[in-house]
Amino acid sequence: MKTCLSVLTLSLLCCAGAHAQRTPPPMSEMAREPFQVFDNLYFLGTGEVASYVITTSDGLILIDTLYGGPYTPYLLDNMREMGLDIADVKYVLILQGHWDHYMGARTLQDEHTDALFGAAEEDWKMIEADQGDRAPRRDFVIEEGDTLTLGDTTLHFEITPGHTPGTTSIRLPVFDNGQRHEAYFHGGSALRSDDPAVIAEFLADLERIKQIPDIEVQIINHYDIHASNADNLFERAERLANRQPGDPHPWVAPDDFQNWLDEVIADTQERLVAAQ
Ligand SMILES: [Zn+2]
Protein backbone atom coordinates (compact mmCIF):
# COMPACT_ATOMS: atom_id res chain seq x y z
CA MET A 1 0.00 0.00 0.00
CA LYS A 2 3.02 2.25 -0.44
CA THR A 3 1.31 3.76 -3.46
CA CYS A 4 -1.54 5.15 -1.43
CA LEU A 5 0.72 6.77 1.13
CA SER A 6 2.64 8.56 -1.59
CA VAL A 7 -0.65 9.62 -3.15
CA LEU A 8 -1.68 11.31 0.06
CA THR A 9 1.61 13.20 0.11
CA LEU A 10 1.22 14.22 -3.51
CA SER A 11 -2.37 15.33 -2.93
CA LEU A 12 -1.30 17.64 -0.14
CA LEU A 13 1.35 19.17 -2.36
CA CYS A 14 -1.03 19.64 -5.26
CA CYS A 15 -2.18 23.22 -5.76
CA ALA A 16 -5.86 24.05 -6.22
CA GLY A 17 -7.08 24.42 -9.78
CA ALA A 18 -4.35 22.43 -11.53
CA HIS A 19 -4.81 18.72 -11.93
CA ALA A 20 -2.26 16.53 -10.26
CA GLN A 21 0.32 14.91 -12.51
CA ARG A 22 1.03 11.27 -11.81
CA THR A 23 3.84 9.03 -12.89
CA PRO A 24 2.77 5.41 -13.10
CA PRO A 25 5.20 2.75 -11.89
CA PRO A 26 7.31 1.09 -14.59
CA MET A 27 5.46 -1.42 -16.75
CA SER A 28 8.54 -3.67 -16.64
CA GLU A 29 7.93 -4.15 -12.91
CA MET A 30 4.14 -4.09 -12.81
CA ALA A 31 2.91 -6.06 -15.82
CA ARG A 32 1.20 -9.36 -14.95
CA GLU A 33 -0.71 -11.90 -16.99
CA PRO A 34 -4.49 -11.54 -16.67
CA PHE A 35 -6.39 -14.60 -15.51
CA GLN A 36 -9.88 -15.90 -14.89
CA VAL A 37 -10.52 -16.13 -11.14
CA PHE A 38 -14.08 -17.46 -11.28
CA ASP A 39 -16.58 -18.25 -14.03
CA ASN A 40 -17.73 -14.63 -13.80
CA LEU A 41 -14.63 -12.79 -12.55
CA TYR A 42 -11.39 -11.86 -14.32
CA PHE A 43 -8.24 -10.28 -12.87
CA LEU A 44 -6.76 -7.65 -15.21
CA GLY A 45 -4.51 -5.82 -12.79
CA THR A 46 -0.85 -5.19 -12.15
CA GLY A 47 1.68 -6.51 -9.67
CA GLU A 48 0.34 -4.01 -7.14
CA VAL A 49 -3.16 -2.76 -7.84
CA ALA A 50 -6.05 -4.79 -9.26
CA SER A 51 -8.72 -4.25 -11.84
CA TYR A 52 -11.46 -6.79 -12.44
CA VAL A 53 -14.21 -7.55 -14.89
CA ILE A 54 -17.42 -9.20 -13.72
CA THR A 55 -19.28 -10.94 -16.52
CA THR A 56 -23.08 -11.07 -16.52
CA SER A 57 -25.79 -12.29 -18.89
CA ASP A 58 -26.17 -8.71 -20.15
CA GLY A 59 -22.65 -7.33 -20.40
CA LEU A 60 -19.64 -6.55 -18.30
CA ILE A 61 -18.89 -4.55 -15.16
CA LEU A 62 -15.37 -3.15 -14.86
CA ILE A 63 -14.06 -2.48 -11.36
CA ASP A 64 -11.30 0.13 -11.06
CA THR A 65 -9.22 1.46 -13.91
CA LEU A 66 -5.54 1.36 -12.85
CA TYR A 67 -3.07 4.23 -13.27
CA GLY A 68 -4.00 5.52 -16.71
CA GLY A 69 -1.24 6.39 -19.20
CA PRO A 70 0.28 3.18 -20.62
CA TYR A 71 -1.86 1.15 -18.24
CA THR A 72 -5.01 1.94 -20.21
CA PRO A 73 -3.86 0.05 -23.34
CA TYR A 74 -2.48 -2.55 -20.91
CA LEU A 75 -5.94 -2.94 -19.37
CA LEU A 76 -7.60 -3.15 -22.78
CA ASP A 77 -5.02 -5.71 -23.98
CA ASN A 78 -5.62 -7.79 -20.87
CA MET A 79 -9.36 -7.69 -21.54
CA ARG A 80 -8.84 -8.78 -25.13
CA GLU A 81 -6.55 -11.58 -24.04
CA MET A 82 -9.35 -12.85 -21.80
CA GLY A 83 -11.89 -12.59 -24.63
CA LEU A 84 -13.58 -9.56 -23.07
CA ASP A 85 -14.68 -6.65 -25.26
CA ILE A 86 -14.60 -3.10 -23.86
CA ALA A 87 -17.69 -2.43 -25.99
CA ASP A 88 -19.62 -4.84 -23.74
CA VAL A 89 -18.82 -2.93 -20.54
CA LYS A 90 -22.03 -1.34 -19.20
CA TYR A 91 -20.76 -0.04 -15.86
CA VAL A 92 -17.40 1.03 -14.48
CA LEU A 93 -17.15 1.19 -10.70
CA ILE A 94 -14.46 3.18 -8.90
CA LEU A 95 -14.12 1.84 -5.38
CA GLN A 96 -11.82 4.54 -4.01
CA GLY A 97 -10.61 8.01 -4.90
CA HIS A 98 -6.90 7.21 -5.06
CA TRP A 99 -5.35 7.62 -8.47
CA ASP A 100 -4.15 4.04 -8.86
CA HIS A 101 -7.85 3.05 -8.94
CA TYR A 102 -9.38 5.78 -11.11
CA MET A 103 -6.73 7.41 -13.26
CA GLY A 104 -7.59 5.30 -16.32
CA ALA A 105 -11.26 6.31 -16.17
CA ARG A 106 -11.13 9.55 -18.15
CA THR A 107 -9.34 8.05 -21.17
CA LEU A 108 -11.74 5.10 -21.14
CA GLN A 109 -14.65 7.57 -21.23
CA ASP A 110 -13.11 9.78 -23.89
CA GLU A 111 -11.90 7.07 -26.24
CA HIS A 112 -13.18 3.60 -25.49
CA THR A 113 -16.57 3.16 -23.84
CA ASP A 114 -20.05 4.59 -23.33
CA ALA A 115 -20.35 2.72 -20.03
CA LEU A 116 -21.75 4.51 -16.99
CA PHE A 117 -19.16 5.39 -14.33
CA GLY A 118 -20.02 5.28 -10.63
CA ALA A 119 -18.32 6.03 -7.32
CA ALA A 120 -19.41 7.26 -3.90
CA GLU A 121 -20.11 10.98 -3.47
CA GLU A 122 -17.18 11.65 -1.14
CA ASP A 123 -14.74 9.97 -3.48
CA TRP A 124 -16.16 11.69 -6.56
CA LYS A 125 -15.40 14.92 -4.69
CA MET A 126 -11.90 13.69 -3.93
CA ILE A 127 -11.27 12.79 -7.57
CA GLU A 128 -12.70 16.08 -8.83
CA ALA A 129 -10.61 18.09 -6.34
CA ASP A 130 -7.55 16.20 -7.45
CA GLN A 131 -8.10 16.26 -11.21
CA GLY A 132 -10.14 19.42 -11.85
CA ASP A 133 -11.32 19.53 -15.46
CA ARG A 134 -9.42 16.31 -16.17
CA ALA A 135 -11.62 14.39 -13.72
CA PRO A 136 -13.69 11.57 -15.21
CA ARG A 137 -17.38 12.34 -15.81
CA ARG A 138 -19.59 11.21 -12.97
CA ASP A 139 -22.58 9.26 -14.26
CA PHE A 140 -23.94 7.99 -10.98
CA VAL A 141 -23.30 8.11 -7.27
CA ILE A 142 -23.13 4.93 -5.23
CA GLU A 143 -24.84 5.15 -1.85
CA GLU A 144 -24.92 2.90 1.17
CA GLY A 145 -27.26 -0.04 0.58
CA ASP A 146 -27.54 0.50 -3.17
CA THR A 147 -27.70 -2.46 -5.49
CA LEU A 148 -26.72 -2.70 -9.13
CA THR A 149 -28.32 -5.38 -11.25
CA LEU A 150 -27.03 -6.23 -14.71
CA GLY A 151 -28.59 -9.27 -16.35
CA ASP A 152 -28.39 -12.18 -13.94
CA THR A 153 -26.04 -10.47 -11.47
CA THR A 154 -26.73 -8.16 -8.54
CA LEU A 155 -24.03 -6.31 -6.61
CA HIS A 156 -24.71 -4.92 -3.13
CA PHE A 157 -22.81 -1.80 -2.13
CA GLU A 158 -21.66 -0.61 1.26
CA ILE A 159 -19.83 2.64 1.94
CA THR A 160 -16.90 1.79 4.20
CA PRO A 161 -14.91 4.98 4.82
CA GLY A 162 -11.48 5.02 6.44
CA HIS A 163 -9.09 4.48 3.57
CA THR A 164 -10.81 7.29 1.70
CA PRO A 165 -13.99 9.15 2.76
CA GLY A 166 -16.16 7.22 0.30
CA THR A 167 -14.48 3.85 0.00
CA THR A 168 -17.00 1.51 -1.59
CA SER A 169 -17.24 -2.21 -0.83
CA ILE A 170 -19.23 -4.85 -2.67
CA ARG A 171 -20.98 -8.09 -1.86
CA LEU A 172 -21.28 -10.20 -4.98
CA PRO A 173 -21.80 -13.77 -6.10
CA VAL A 174 -18.97 -15.65 -7.80
CA PHE A 175 -19.26 -19.00 -9.52
CA ASP A 176 -16.77 -21.86 -9.63
CA ASN A 177 -17.76 -24.30 -12.36
CA GLY A 178 -21.33 -23.21 -11.79
CA GLN A 179 -21.25 -23.43 -8.02
CA ARG A 180 -22.20 -20.17 -6.35
CA HIS A 181 -20.13 -18.61 -3.56
CA GLU A 182 -20.71 -15.33 -1.75
CA ALA A 183 -17.81 -12.91 -2.00
CA TYR A 184 -16.84 -9.72 -0.22
CA PHE A 185 -14.74 -7.06 -1.88
CA HIS A 186 -13.52 -4.38 0.55
CA GLY A 187 -12.68 -1.30 -1.50
CA GLY A 188 -9.99 0.02 0.83
CA SER A 189 -9.03 -1.88 3.94
CA ALA A 190 -5.93 0.07 5.01
CA LEU A 191 -7.02 2.75 7.46
CA ARG A 192 -5.75 6.19 6.46
CA SER A 193 -7.10 8.39 9.23
CA ASP A 194 -6.21 9.32 12.80
CA ASP A 195 -9.65 10.83 13.48
CA PRO A 196 -11.24 8.76 16.27
CA ALA A 197 -14.71 9.14 14.70
CA VAL A 198 -13.47 7.81 11.34
CA ILE A 199 -11.56 4.99 13.01
CA ALA A 200 -14.64 4.05 15.05
CA GLU A 201 -16.80 3.93 11.90
CA PHE A 202 -14.16 1.88 10.05
CA LEU A 203 -14.07 -0.54 12.99
CA ALA A 204 -17.87 -0.78 13.21
CA ASP A 205 -18.00 -1.58 9.49
CA LEU A 206 -15.41 -4.35 9.88
CA GLU A 207 -17.32 -5.83 12.83
CA ARG A 208 -20.54 -5.69 10.81
CA ILE A 209 -18.85 -7.33 7.81
CA LYS A 210 -17.69 -10.13 10.09
CA GLN A 211 -21.34 -10.84 10.92
CA ILE A 212 -22.43 -11.20 7.29
CA PRO A 213 -23.30 -14.88 6.94
CA ASP A 214 -21.85 -17.21 4.34
CA ILE A 215 -19.01 -15.11 2.95
CA GLU A 216 -16.57 -17.64 1.55
CA VAL A 217 -14.47 -15.54 -0.82
CA GLN A 218 -12.45 -12.35 -0.40
CA ILE A 219 -11.75 -10.25 -3.47
CA ILE A 220 -8.86 -7.80 -3.02
CA ASN A 221 -7.70 -4.70 -4.86
CA HIS A 222 -4.06 -4.84 -3.78
CA TYR A 223 -2.22 -8.14 -4.07
CA ASP A 224 -1.08 -8.24 -0.45
CA ILE A 225 -4.39 -7.81 1.39
CA HIS A 226 -4.78 -11.12 3.20
CA ALA A 227 -4.46 -12.78 6.61
CA SER A 228 -0.83 -12.98 7.71
CA ASN A 229 -0.81 -16.77 7.39
CA ALA A 230 -2.57 -16.84 4.00
CA ASP A 231 -1.28 -16.59 0.44
CA ASN A 232 -1.16 -13.34 -1.49
CA LEU A 233 -3.05 -12.88 -4.75
CA PHE A 234 -0.31 -14.22 -7.01
CA GLU A 235 0.45 -17.20 -4.80
CA ARG A 236 -3.26 -18.07 -4.99
CA ALA A 237 -3.17 -17.57 -8.74
CA GLU A 238 -0.32 -20.07 -8.96
CA ARG A 239 -2.39 -22.60 -7.02
CA LEU A 240 -5.39 -21.88 -9.22
CA ALA A 241 -3.33 -22.45 -12.38
CA ASN A 242 -2.11 -25.79 -11.01
CA ARG A 243 -5.45 -26.85 -9.57
CA GLN A 244 -6.33 -30.50 -10.13
CA PRO A 245 -9.88 -31.84 -10.51
CA GLY A 246 -11.43 -32.12 -7.05
CA ASP A 247 -9.08 -29.55 -5.49
CA PRO A 248 -10.80 -26.67 -3.67
CA HIS A 249 -10.74 -23.27 -5.35
CA PRO A 250 -7.90 -21.26 -3.73
CA TRP A 251 -10.15 -18.22 -3.35
CA VAL A 252 -12.89 -20.17 -1.54
CA ALA A 253 -11.34 -19.81 1.91
CA PRO A 254 -13.84 -18.51 4.49
CA ASP A 255 -11.39 -19.03 7.37
CA ASP A 256 -8.79 -16.84 5.63
CA PHE A 257 -11.39 -14.09 5.33
CA GLN A 258 -12.38 -14.34 8.99
CA ASN A 259 -8.73 -14.42 10.09
CA TRP A 260 -8.00 -11.37 7.99
CA LEU A 261 -10.97 -9.53 9.49
CA ASP A 262 -9.83 -10.47 13.01
CA GLU A 263 -6.36 -9.11 12.30
CA VAL A 264 -7.62 -5.85 10.81
CA ILE A 265 -10.15 -5.43 13.63
CA ALA A 266 -7.44 -5.97 16.28
CA ASP A 267 -5.16 -3.48 14.55
CA THR A 268 -7.97 -0.96 14.23
CA GLN A 269 -8.89 -1.32 17.91
CA GLU A 270 -5.30 -0.44 18.79
CA ARG A 271 -5.37 2.53 16.45
CA LEU A 272 -8.60 3.72 18.06
CA VAL A 273 -7.16 3.53 21.57
CA ALA A 274 -4.04 5.39 20.42
CA ALA A 275 -6.11 8.09 18.74
CA GLN A 276 -8.37 8.83 21.71
ZN1 LIG B 1 -5.78 3.75 -1.88
XYZ file of C-alpha atoms and ligand atoms in Angstrom:
277
model
C 0.000 0.000 0.000
C 3.023 2.251 -0.443
C 1.306 3.759 -3.462
C -1.542 5.148 -1.427
C 0.724 6.771 1.130
C 2.636 8.556 -1.587
C -0.649 9.616 -3.152
C -1.677 11.311 0.056
C 1.607 13.199 0.113
C 1.218 14.224 -3.514
C -2.367 15.329 -2.929
C -1.296 17.640 -0.142
C 1.351 19.172 -2.362
C -1.027 19.641 -5.259
C -2.176 23.216 -5.762
C -5.855 24.048 -6.217
C -7.078 24.417 -9.779
C -4.354 22.428 -11.527
C -4.805 18.723 -11.931
C -2.256 16.535 -10.262
C 0.317 14.905 -12.506
C 1.026 11.270 -11.805
C 3.836 9.034 -12.890
C 2.768 5.407 -13.099
C 5.202 2.753 -11.890
C 7.311 1.089 -14.589
C 5.462 -1.417 -16.748
C 8.536 -3.672 -16.635
C 7.928 -4.153 -12.910
C 4.142 -4.087 -12.811
C 2.911 -6.061 -15.825
C 1.198 -9.355 -14.950
C -0.706 -11.900 -16.991
C -4.492 -11.545 -16.667
C -6.386 -14.605 -15.506
C -9.884 -15.900 -14.891
C -10.517 -16.126 -11.139
C -14.085 -17.462 -11.277
C -16.577 -18.254 -14.027
C -17.733 -14.627 -13.800
C -14.628 -12.787 -12.553
C -11.394 -11.859 -14.317
C -8.235 -10.283 -12.875
C -6.761 -7.654 -15.215
C -4.514 -5.821 -12.791
C -0.847 -5.190 -12.149
C 1.679 -6.511 -9.667
C 0.338 -4.011 -7.142
C -3.160 -2.758 -7.845
C -6.052 -4.786 -9.256
C -8.723 -4.251 -11.837
C -11.461 -6.792 -12.440
C -14.214 -7.554 -14.891
C -17.423 -9.204 -13.715
C -19.276 -10.944 -16.523
C -23.076 -11.075 -16.519
C -25.786 -12.291 -18.889
C -26.173 -8.709 -20.145
C -22.648 -7.330 -20.402
C -19.644 -6.546 -18.302
C -18.893 -4.548 -15.165
C -15.368 -3.153 -14.863
C -14.060 -2.477 -11.364
C -11.305 0.130 -11.065
C -9.220 1.464 -13.911
C -5.537 1.357 -12.853
C -3.066 4.228 -13.265
C -4.004 5.519 -16.713
C -1.243 6.391 -19.205
C 0.283 3.183 -20.617
C -1.861 1.152 -18.241
C -5.014 1.944 -20.212
C -3.858 0.055 -23.339
C -2.485 -2.555 -20.915
C -5.943 -2.939 -19.367
C -7.599 -3.151 -22.783
C -5.019 -5.708 -23.983
C -5.623 -7.791 -20.874
C -9.365 -7.693 -21.537
C -8.843 -8.778 -25.132
C -6.545 -11.581 -24.045
C -9.350 -12.846 -21.802
C -11.886 -12.593 -24.633
C -13.578 -9.560 -23.071
C -14.683 -6.647 -25.257
C -14.598 -3.104 -23.856
C -17.691 -2.435 -25.992
C -19.622 -4.842 -23.738
C -18.822 -2.925 -20.541
C -22.035 -1.342 -19.203
C -20.758 -0.043 -15.863
C -17.403 1.034 -14.480
C -17.149 1.189 -10.698
C -14.462 3.176 -8.897
C -14.117 1.842 -5.384
C -11.821 4.545 -4.006
C -10.608 8.008 -4.897
C -6.899 7.214 -5.058
C -5.353 7.623 -8.470
C -4.147 4.035 -8.864
C -7.852 3.047 -8.939
C -9.379 5.777 -11.111
C -6.732 7.414 -13.258
C -7.585 5.300 -16.318
C -11.259 6.311 -16.167
C -11.134 9.546 -18.149
C -9.345 8.047 -21.166
C -11.738 5.098 -21.137
C -14.650 7.569 -21.225
C -13.114 9.780 -23.892
C -11.904 7.070 -26.235
C -13.177 3.596 -25.494
C -16.569 3.156 -23.841
C -20.047 4.590 -23.329
C -20.352 2.720 -20.031
C -21.752 4.507 -16.990
C -19.164 5.388 -14.326
C -20.017 5.278 -10.629
C -18.323 6.032 -7.322
C -19.411 7.262 -3.895
C -20.111 10.984 -3.472
C -17.183 11.645 -1.139
C -14.736 9.966 -3.482
C -16.155 11.694 -6.561
C -15.405 14.922 -4.689
C -11.899 13.690 -3.927
C -11.274 12.791 -7.569
C -12.699 16.083 -8.832
C -10.614 18.089 -6.341
C -7.553 16.201 -7.452
C -8.103 16.259 -11.206
C -10.137 19.415 -11.846
C -11.319 19.532 -15.461
C -9.419 16.308 -16.173
C -11.624 14.388 -13.725
C -13.691 11.574 -15.208
C -17.376 12.345 -15.810
C -19.593 11.207 -12.966
C -22.583 9.259 -14.260
C -23.944 7.994 -10.983
C -23.301 8.110 -7.270
C -23.132 4.927 -5.225
C -24.840 5.149 -1.851
C -24.921 2.903 1.172
C -27.259 -0.038 0.581
C -27.539 0.500 -3.172
C -27.697 -2.457 -5.488
C -26.723 -2.695 -9.127
C -28.318 -5.381 -11.252
C -27.030 -6.226 -14.712
C -28.590 -9.269 -16.353
C -28.392 -12.182 -13.936
C -26.044 -10.471 -11.474
C -26.727 -8.162 -8.537
C -24.033 -6.307 -6.614
C -24.711 -4.924 -3.130
C -22.813 -1.800 -2.132
C -21.662 -0.608 1.257
C -19.832 2.642 1.940
C -16.904 1.789 4.202
C -14.907 4.983 4.824
C -11.481 5.024 6.438
C -9.094 4.476 3.569
C -10.813 7.292 1.698
C -13.992 9.150 2.757
C -16.160 7.225 0.298
C -14.480 3.851 0.000
C -17.002 1.505 -1.588
C -17.236 -2.208 -0.830
C -19.229 -4.847 -2.670
C -20.981 -8.090 -1.862
C -21.279 -10.196 -4.981
C -21.796 -13.773 -6.098
C -18.971 -15.645 -7.805
C -19.261 -19.005 -9.521
C -16.771 -21.862 -9.633
C -17.761 -24.303 -12.364
C -21.333 -23.208 -11.791
C -21.252 -23.432 -8.019
C -22.200 -20.168 -6.352
C -20.135 -18.614 -3.565
C -20.710 -15.333 -1.753
C -17.812 -12.907 -2.003
C -16.841 -9.719 -0.219
C -14.737 -7.060 -1.882
C -13.517 -4.381 0.550
C -12.682 -1.301 -1.497
C -9.989 0.023 0.834
C -9.029 -1.876 3.944
C -5.931 0.067 5.011
C -7.022 2.752 7.463
C -5.755 6.192 6.457
C -7.101 8.394 9.234
C -6.211 9.322 12.803
C -9.646 10.831 13.476
C -11.244 8.764 16.265
C -14.715 9.139 14.702
C -13.473 7.812 11.343
C -11.556 4.990 13.009
C -14.642 4.050 15.053
C -16.796 3.934 11.903
C -14.160 1.884 10.054
C -14.073 -0.541 12.993
C -17.872 -0.777 13.206
C -18.004 -1.584 9.490
C -15.414 -4.351 9.876
C -17.319 -5.831 12.825
C -20.536 -5.688 10.813
C -18.855 -7.329 7.807
C -17.692 -10.125 10.089
C -21.343 -10.839 10.916
C -22.430 -11.199 7.287
C -23.296 -14.885 6.944
C -21.849 -17.206 4.342
C -19.008 -15.106 2.952
C -16.569 -17.643 1.545
C -14.473 -15.540 -0.822
C -12.453 -12.350 -0.402
C -11.746 -10.247 -3.471
C -8.856 -7.803 -3.024
C -7.700 -4.705 -4.856
C -4.061 -4.837 -3.781
C -2.217 -8.140 -4.072
C -1.077 -8.242 -0.450
C -4.388 -7.814 1.392
C -4.784 -11.122 3.203
C -4.461 -12.781 6.606
C -0.828 -12.979 7.706
C -0.812 -16.775 7.393
C -2.570 -16.838 3.996
C -1.278 -16.587 0.438
C -1.155 -13.336 -1.488
C -3.047 -12.880 -4.753
C -0.312 -14.220 -7.013
C 0.447 -17.201 -4.804
C -3.256 -18.066 -4.985
C -3.171 -17.571 -8.739
C -0.318 -20.070 -8.957
C -2.386 -22.603 -7.022
C -5.388 -21.876 -9.223
C -3.328 -22.448 -12.382
C -2.109 -25.791 -11.009
C -5.452 -26.849 -9.572
C -6.334 -30.497 -10.127
C -9.885 -31.842 -10.506
C -11.431 -32.119 -7.052
C -9.085 -29.553 -5.491
C -10.802 -26.669 -3.675
C -10.744 -23.269 -5.353
C -7.896 -21.265 -3.730
C -10.155 -18.216 -3.347
C -12.886 -20.169 -1.538
C -11.344 -19.810 1.912
C -13.841 -18.514 4.492
C -11.393 -19.027 7.370
C -8.795 -16.842 5.634
C -11.392 -14.086 5.334
C -12.380 -14.339 8.993
C -8.731 -14.417 10.088
C -8.000 -11.366 7.989
C -10.968 -9.526 9.486
C -9.835 -10.471 13.014
C -6.362 -9.106 12.304
C -7.621 -5.846 10.805
C -10.147 -5.434 13.631
C -7.438 -5.968 16.275
C -5.155 -3.478 14.548
C -7.973 -0.955 14.229
C -8.889 -1.319 17.909
C -5.297 -0.440 18.793
C -5.370 2.526 16.445
C -8.602 3.724 18.057
C -7.161 3.534 21.568
C -4.044 5.392 20.421
C -6.112 8.093 18.739
C -8.371 8.828 21.710
Zn -5.781 3.746 -1.876
